[in-house]
PDB file of C-alpha atoms in Angstrom:
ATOM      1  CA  UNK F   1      68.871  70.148  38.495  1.00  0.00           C
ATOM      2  CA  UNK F   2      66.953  69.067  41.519  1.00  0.00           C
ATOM      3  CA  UNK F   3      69.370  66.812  42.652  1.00  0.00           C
ATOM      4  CA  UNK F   4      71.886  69.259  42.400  1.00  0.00           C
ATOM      5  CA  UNK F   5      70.545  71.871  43.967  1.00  0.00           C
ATOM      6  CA  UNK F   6      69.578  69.519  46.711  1.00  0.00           C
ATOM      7  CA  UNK F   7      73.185  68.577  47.351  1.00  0.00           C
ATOM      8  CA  UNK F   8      74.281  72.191  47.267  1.00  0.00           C
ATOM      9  CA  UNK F   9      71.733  72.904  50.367  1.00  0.00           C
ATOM     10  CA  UNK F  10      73.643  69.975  51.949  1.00  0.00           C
ATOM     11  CA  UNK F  11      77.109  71.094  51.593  1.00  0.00           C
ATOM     12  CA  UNK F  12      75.359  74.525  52.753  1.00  0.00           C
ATOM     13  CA  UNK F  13      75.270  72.936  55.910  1.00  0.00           C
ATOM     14  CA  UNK F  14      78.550  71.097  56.314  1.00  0.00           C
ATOM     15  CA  UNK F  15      80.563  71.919  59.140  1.00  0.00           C
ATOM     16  CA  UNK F  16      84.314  70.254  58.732  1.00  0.00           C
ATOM     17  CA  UNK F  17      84.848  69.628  62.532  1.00  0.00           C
ATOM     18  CA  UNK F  18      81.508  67.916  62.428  1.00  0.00           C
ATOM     19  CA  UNK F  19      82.274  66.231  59.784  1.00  0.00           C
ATOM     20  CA  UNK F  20      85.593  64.825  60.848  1.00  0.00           C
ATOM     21  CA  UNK F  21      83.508  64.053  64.160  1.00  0.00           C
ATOM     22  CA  UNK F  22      81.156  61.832  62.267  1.00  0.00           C
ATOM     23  CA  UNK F  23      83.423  59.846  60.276  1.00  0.00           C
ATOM     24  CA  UNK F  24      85.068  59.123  63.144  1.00  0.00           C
ATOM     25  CA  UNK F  25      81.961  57.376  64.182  1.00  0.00           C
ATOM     26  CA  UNK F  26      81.064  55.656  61.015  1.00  0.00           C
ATOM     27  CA  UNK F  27      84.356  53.942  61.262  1.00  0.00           C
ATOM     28  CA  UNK F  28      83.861  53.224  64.369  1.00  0.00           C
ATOM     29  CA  UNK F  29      80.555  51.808  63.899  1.00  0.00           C
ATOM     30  CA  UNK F  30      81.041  50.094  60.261  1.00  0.00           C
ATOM     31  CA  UNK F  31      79.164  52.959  59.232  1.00  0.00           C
ATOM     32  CA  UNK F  32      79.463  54.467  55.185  1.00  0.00           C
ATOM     33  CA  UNK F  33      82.139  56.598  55.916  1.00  0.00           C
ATOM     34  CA  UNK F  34      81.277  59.022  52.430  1.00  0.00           C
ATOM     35  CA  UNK F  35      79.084  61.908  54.500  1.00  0.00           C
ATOM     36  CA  UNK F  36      78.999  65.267  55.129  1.00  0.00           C
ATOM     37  CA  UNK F  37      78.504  64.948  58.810  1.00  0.00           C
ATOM     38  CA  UNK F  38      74.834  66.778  58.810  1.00  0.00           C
ATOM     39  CA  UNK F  39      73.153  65.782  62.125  1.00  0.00           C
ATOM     40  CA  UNK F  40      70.064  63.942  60.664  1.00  0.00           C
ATOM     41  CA  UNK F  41      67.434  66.381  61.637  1.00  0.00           C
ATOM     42  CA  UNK F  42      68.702  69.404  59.638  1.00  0.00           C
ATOM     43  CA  UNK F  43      68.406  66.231  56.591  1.00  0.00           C
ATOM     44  CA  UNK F  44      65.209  65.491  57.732  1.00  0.00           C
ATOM     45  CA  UNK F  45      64.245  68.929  57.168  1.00  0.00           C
ATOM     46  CA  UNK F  46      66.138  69.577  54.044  1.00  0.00           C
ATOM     47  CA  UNK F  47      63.504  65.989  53.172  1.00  0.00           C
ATOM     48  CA  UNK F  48      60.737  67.762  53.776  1.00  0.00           C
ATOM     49  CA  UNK F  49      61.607  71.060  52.427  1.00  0.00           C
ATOM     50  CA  UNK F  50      62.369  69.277  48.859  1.00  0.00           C
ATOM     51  CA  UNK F  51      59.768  66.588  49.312  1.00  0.00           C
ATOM     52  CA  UNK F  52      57.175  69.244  48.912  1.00  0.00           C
ATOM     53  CA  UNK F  53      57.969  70.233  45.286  1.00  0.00           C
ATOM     54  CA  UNK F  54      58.119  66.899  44.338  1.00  0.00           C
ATOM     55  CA  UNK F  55      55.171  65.028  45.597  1.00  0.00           C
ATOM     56  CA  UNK F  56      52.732  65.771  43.256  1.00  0.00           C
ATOM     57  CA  UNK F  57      54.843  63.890  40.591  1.00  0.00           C
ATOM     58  CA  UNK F  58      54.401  60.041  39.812  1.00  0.00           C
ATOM     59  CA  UNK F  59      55.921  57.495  41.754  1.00  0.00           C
ATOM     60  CA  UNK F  60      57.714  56.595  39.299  1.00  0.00           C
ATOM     61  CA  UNK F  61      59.132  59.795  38.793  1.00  0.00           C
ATOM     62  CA  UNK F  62      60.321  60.149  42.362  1.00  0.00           C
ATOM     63  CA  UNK F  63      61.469  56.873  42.528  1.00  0.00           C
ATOM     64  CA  UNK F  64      63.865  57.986  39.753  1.00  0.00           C
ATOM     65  CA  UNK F  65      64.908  61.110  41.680  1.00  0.00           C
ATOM     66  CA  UNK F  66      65.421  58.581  44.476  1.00  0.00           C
ATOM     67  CA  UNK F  67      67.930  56.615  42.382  1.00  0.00           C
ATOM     68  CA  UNK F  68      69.879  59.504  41.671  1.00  0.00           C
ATOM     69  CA  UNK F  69      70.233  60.761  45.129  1.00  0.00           C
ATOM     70  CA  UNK F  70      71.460  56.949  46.109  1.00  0.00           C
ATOM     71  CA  UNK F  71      73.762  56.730  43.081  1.00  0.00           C
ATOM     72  CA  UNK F  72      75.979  59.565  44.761  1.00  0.00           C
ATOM     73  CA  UNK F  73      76.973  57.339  47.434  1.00  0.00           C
ATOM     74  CA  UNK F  74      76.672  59.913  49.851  1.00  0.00           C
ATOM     75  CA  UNK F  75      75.285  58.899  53.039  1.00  0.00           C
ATOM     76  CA  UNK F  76      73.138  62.100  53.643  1.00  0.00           C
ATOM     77  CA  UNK F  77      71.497  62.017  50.206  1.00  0.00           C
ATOM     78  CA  UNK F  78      70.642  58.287  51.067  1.00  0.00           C
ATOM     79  CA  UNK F  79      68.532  59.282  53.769  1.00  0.00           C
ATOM     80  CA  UNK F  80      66.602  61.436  52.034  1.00  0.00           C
ATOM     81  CA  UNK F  81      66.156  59.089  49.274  1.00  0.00           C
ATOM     82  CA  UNK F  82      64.606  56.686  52.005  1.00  0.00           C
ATOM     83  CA  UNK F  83      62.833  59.132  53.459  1.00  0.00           C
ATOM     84  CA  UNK F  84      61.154  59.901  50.269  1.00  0.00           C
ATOM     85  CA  UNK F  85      60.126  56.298  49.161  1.00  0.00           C
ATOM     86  CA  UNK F  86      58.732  56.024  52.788  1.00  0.00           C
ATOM     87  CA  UNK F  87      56.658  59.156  52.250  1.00  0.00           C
ATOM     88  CA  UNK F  88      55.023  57.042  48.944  1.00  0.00           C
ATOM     89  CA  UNK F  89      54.118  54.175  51.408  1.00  0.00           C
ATOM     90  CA  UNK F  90      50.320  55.126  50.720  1.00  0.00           C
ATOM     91  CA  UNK F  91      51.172  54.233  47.052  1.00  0.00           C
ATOM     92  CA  UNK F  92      53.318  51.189  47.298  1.00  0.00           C
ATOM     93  CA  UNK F  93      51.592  48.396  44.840  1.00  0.00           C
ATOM     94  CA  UNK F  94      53.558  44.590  44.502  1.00  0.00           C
ATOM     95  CA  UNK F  95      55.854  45.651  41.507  1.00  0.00           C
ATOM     96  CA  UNK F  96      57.593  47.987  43.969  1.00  0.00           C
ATOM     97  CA  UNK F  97      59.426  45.429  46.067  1.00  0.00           C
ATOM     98  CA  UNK F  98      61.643  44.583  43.126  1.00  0.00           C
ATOM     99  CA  UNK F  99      62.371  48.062  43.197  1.00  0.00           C
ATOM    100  CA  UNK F 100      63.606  48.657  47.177  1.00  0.00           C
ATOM    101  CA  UNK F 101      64.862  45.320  47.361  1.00  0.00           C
ATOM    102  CA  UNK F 102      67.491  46.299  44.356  1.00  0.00           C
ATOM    103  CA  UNK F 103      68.425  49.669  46.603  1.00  0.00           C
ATOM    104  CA  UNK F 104      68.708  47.597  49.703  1.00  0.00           C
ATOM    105  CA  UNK F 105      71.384  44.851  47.471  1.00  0.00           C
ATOM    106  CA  UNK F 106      72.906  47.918  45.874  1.00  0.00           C
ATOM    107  CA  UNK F 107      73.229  50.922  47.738  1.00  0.00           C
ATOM    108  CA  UNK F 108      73.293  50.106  51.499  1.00  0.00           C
ATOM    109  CA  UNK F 109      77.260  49.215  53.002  1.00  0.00           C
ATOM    110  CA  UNK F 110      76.424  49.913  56.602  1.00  0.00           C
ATOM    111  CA  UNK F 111      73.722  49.253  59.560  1.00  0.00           C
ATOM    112  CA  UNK F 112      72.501  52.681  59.745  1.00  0.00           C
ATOM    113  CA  UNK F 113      71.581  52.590  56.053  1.00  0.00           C
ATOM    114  CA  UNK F 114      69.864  48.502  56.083  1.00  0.00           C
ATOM    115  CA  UNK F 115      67.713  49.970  59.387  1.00  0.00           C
ATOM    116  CA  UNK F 116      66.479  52.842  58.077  1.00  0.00           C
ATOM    117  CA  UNK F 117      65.415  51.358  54.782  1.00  0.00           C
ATOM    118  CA  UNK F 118      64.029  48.500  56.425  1.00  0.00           C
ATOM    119  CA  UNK F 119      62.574  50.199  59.573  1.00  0.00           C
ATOM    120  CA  UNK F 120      60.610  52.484  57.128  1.00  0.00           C
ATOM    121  CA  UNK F 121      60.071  51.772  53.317  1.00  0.00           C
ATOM    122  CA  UNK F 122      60.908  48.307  53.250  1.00  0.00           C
ATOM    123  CA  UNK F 123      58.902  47.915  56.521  1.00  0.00           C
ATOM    124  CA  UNK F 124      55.569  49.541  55.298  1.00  0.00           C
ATOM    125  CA  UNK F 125      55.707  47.815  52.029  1.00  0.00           C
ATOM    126  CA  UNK F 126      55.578  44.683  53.846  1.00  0.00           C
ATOM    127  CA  UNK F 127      52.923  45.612  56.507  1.00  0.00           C
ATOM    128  CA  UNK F 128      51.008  46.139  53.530  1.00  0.00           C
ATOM    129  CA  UNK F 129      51.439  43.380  51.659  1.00  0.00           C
ATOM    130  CA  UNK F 130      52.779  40.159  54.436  1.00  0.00           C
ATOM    131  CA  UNK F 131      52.873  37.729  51.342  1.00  0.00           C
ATOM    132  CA  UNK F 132      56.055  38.939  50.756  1.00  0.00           C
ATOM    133  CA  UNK F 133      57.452  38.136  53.988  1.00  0.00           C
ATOM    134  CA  UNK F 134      58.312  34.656  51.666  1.00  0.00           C
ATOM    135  CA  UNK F 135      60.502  37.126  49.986  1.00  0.00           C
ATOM    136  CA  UNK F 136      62.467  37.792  53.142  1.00  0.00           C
ATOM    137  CA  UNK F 137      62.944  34.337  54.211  1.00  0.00           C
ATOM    138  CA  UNK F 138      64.715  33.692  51.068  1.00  0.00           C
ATOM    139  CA  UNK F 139      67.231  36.777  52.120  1.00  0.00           C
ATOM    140  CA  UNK F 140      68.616  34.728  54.877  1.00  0.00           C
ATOM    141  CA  UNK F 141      71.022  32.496  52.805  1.00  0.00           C
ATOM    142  CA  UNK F 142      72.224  35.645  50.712  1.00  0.00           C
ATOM    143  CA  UNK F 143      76.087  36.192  50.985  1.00  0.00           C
ATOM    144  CA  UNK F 144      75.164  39.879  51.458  1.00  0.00           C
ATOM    145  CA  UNK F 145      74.765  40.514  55.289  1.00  0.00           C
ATOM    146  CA  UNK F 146      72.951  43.539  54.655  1.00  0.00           C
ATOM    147  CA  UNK F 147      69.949  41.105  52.991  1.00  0.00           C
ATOM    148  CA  UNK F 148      70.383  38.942  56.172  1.00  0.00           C
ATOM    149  CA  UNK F 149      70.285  41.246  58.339  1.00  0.00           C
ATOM    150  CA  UNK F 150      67.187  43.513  56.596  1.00  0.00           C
ATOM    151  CA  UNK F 151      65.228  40.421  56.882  1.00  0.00           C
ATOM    152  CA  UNK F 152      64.687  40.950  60.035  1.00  0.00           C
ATOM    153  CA  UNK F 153      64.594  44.337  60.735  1.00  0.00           C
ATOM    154  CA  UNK F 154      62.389  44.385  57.665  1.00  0.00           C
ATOM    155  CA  UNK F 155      60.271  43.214  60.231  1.00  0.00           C
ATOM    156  CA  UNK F 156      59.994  45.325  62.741  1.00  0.00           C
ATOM    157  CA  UNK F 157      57.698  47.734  61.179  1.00  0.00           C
ATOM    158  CA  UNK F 158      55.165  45.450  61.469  1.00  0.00           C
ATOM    159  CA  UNK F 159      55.890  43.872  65.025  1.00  0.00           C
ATOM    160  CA  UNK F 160      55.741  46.928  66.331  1.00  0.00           C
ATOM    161  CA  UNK F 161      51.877  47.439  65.360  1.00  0.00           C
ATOM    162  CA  UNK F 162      51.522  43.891  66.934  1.00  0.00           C
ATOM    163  CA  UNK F 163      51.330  42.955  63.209  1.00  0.00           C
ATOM    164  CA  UNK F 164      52.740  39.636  62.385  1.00  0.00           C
ATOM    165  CA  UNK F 165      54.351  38.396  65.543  1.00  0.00           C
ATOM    166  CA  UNK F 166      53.976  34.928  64.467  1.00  0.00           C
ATOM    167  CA  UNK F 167      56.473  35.284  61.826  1.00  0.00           C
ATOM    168  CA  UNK F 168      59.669  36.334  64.017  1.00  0.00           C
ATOM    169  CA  UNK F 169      60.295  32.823  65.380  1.00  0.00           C
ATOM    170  CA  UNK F 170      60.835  31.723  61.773  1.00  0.00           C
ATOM    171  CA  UNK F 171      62.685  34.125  61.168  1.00  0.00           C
ATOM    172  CA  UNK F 172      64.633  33.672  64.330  1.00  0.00           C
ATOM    173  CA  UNK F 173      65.175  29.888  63.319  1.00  0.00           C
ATOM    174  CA  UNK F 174      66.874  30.762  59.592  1.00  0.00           C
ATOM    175  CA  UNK F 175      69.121  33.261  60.950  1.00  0.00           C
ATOM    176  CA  UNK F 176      69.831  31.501  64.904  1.00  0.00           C
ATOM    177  CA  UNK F 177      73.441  30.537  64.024  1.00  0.00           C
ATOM    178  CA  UNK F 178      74.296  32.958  61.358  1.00  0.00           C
ATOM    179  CA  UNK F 179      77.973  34.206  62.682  1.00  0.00           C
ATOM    180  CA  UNK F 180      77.930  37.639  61.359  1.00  0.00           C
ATOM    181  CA  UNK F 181      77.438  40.281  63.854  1.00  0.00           C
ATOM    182  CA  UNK F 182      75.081  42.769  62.496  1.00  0.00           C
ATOM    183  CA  UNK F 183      72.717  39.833  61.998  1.00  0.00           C
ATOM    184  CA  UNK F 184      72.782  38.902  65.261  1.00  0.00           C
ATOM    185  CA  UNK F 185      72.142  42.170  66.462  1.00  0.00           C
ATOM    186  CA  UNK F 186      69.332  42.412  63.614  1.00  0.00           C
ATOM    187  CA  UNK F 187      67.143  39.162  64.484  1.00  0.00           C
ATOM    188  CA  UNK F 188      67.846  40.227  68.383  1.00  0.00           C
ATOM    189  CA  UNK F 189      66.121  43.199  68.285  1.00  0.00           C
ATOM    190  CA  UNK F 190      63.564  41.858  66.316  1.00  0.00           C
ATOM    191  CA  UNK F 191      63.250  39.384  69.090  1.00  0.00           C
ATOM    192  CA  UNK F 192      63.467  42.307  71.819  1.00  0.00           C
ATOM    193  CA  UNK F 193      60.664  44.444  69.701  1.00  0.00           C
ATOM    194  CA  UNK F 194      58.331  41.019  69.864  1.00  0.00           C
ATOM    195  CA  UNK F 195      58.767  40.747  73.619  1.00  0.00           C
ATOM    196  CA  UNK F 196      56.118  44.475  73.733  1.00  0.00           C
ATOM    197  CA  UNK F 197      53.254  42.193  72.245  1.00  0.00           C
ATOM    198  CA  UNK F 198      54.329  38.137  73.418  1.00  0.00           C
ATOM    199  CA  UNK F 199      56.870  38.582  75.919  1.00  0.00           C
ATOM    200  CA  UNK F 200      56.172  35.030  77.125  1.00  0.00           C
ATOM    201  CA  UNK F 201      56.287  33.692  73.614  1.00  0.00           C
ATOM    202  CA  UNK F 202      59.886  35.318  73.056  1.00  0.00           C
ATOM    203  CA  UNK F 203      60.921  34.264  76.781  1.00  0.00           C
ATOM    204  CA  UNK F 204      59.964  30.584  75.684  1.00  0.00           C
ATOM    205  CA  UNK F 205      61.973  30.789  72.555  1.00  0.00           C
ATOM    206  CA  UNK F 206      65.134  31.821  73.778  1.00  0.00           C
ATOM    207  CA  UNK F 207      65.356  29.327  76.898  1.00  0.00           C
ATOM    208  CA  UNK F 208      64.281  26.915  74.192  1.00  0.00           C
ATOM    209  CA  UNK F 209      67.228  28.219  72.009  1.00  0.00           C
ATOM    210  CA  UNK F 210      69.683  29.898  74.247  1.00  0.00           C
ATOM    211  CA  UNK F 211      72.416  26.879  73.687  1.00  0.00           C
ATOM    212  CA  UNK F 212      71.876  27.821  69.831  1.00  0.00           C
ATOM    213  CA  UNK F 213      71.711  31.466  69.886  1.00  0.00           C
ATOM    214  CA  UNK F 214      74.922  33.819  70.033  1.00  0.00           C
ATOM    215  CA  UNK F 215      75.328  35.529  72.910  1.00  0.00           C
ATOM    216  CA  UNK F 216      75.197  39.412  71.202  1.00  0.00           C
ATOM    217  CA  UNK F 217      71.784  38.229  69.944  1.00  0.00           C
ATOM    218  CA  UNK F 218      70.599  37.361  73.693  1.00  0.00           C
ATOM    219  CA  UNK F 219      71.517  40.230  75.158  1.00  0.00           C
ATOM    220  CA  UNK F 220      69.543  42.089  72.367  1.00  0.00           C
ATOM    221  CA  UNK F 221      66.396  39.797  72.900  1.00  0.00           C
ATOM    222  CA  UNK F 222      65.714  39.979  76.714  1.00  0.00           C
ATOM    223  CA  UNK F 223      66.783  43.839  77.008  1.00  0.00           C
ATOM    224  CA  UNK F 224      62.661  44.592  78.194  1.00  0.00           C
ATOM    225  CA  UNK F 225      61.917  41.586  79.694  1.00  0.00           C
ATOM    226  CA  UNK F 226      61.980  41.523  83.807  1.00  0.00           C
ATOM    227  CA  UNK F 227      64.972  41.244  85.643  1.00  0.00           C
ATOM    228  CA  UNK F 228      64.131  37.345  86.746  1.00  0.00           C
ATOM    229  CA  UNK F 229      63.721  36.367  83.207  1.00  0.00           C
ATOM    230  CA  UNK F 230      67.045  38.152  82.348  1.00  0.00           C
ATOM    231  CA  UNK F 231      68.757  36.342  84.684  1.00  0.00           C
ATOM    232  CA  UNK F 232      67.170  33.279  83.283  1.00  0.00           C
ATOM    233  CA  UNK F 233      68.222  33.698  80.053  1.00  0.00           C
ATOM    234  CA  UNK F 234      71.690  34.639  80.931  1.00  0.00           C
ATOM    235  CA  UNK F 235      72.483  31.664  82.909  1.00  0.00           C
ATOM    236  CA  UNK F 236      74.662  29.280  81.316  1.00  0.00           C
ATOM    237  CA  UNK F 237      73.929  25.296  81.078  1.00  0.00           C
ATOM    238  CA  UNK F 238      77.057  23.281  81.669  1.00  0.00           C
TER     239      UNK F 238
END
């Protein structure tokens, strides 16, 4: 019932012209094409709004709500559904990574989807508990890009609170050649989100790497680092 009545407040809010707007955009940007075309802060607010009668249940419980919000495939009802798990963060023990890893291998088709699992759930599960950061090196030879590319971004999170910044140059090194182009993009701005806290760490790396590492990557990495040190890293060796 909760679900439903969840999904009705969505379709509430569907306009068609946005909508044909937006899907426009997801194809254009290998987005999940199946939304409603809700700009995300009238979702984020439906989140909230519904978040609040639920919270008081168990985890579990709201993890299972969670599931059935991803299993309609719609793209709105996944951000809520991520938006939820991130707002149990504060209750995340170990068992749960076997729980948003199968959502990130199951439900997620496009970028927007991997980055904003990974950027928030995914990410504060493993600022809370780095062991697991094992878990995300093994992701890197997955035949799922999305698994690829979330192990970096699953990253971030951390990086940003100058939390392990040691850990990105490994992960930079399993992914450096991968060919896909979402990963690239992934592990660069990784790389570019590392350059706030050891910008002459990352600015070693990539002259170290640059023959190695695809082009859409570099431009990702050096986007904050000084002009000179752009130029640097641009600069083709013949």
């Amino acid at each position: 019932m909760l679900v439903e009545d969840l999904q009705k407040t969505l379709d509430e809010l569907t306009l068609e012209r946005e909508k044909e707007r937006h899907i426009g955009l997801a194809k254009k940007f290998k987005l999940n094409p199946q939304i409603r075309g809700i700009k995300t802060s009238l979702i984020r607010n439906v989140s909230k709004t519904y978040f609040a009668g639920v919270k008081e249940k168990s985890k579990q419980e709201i993890f299972s709500i969670c599931r059935e919000l991803l299993e309609t495939g719609f793209g709105e009802e996944k951000v809520i559904a991520f938006d939820w798990a991130f707002h149990l963060r504060k209750r995340f023990e170990p068992p749960d990574f076997d729980i948003l890893e199968s959502w990130l291998g199951t439900y997620v088709q496009d970028w927007g989807a991997c980055d904003d699992l990974c950027t928030h759930a995914l990410g504060a599960f493993i600022y809370q508990y780095p062991a697991y950061i094992q878990n995300l090196q093994e992701w890197t030879t997955s035949p799922n890009r999305w698994f690829r590319r979330g192990a970096a971004v699953s990253l971030i999170y951390s990086v940003r609170r100058g939390n392990q910044v040691d850990h990105v140059f490994t992960m930079a090194d399993l992914l450096l050649r991968d060919r896909d182009d979402m990963v690239q993009k992934g592990y660069g701005w990784m790389l570019k989100v590392a350059t706030h806290h050891i910008p002459d760490e990352v600015f070693a790396y990539i002259m170290k790497n640059k023959k190695d590492m695809p082009r859409t990557s570099l431009r990702y990495a050096i986007e904050k680092l000084p002009p000179e040190r752009k130029k640097a890293a641009m600069k083709k060796d013949f």
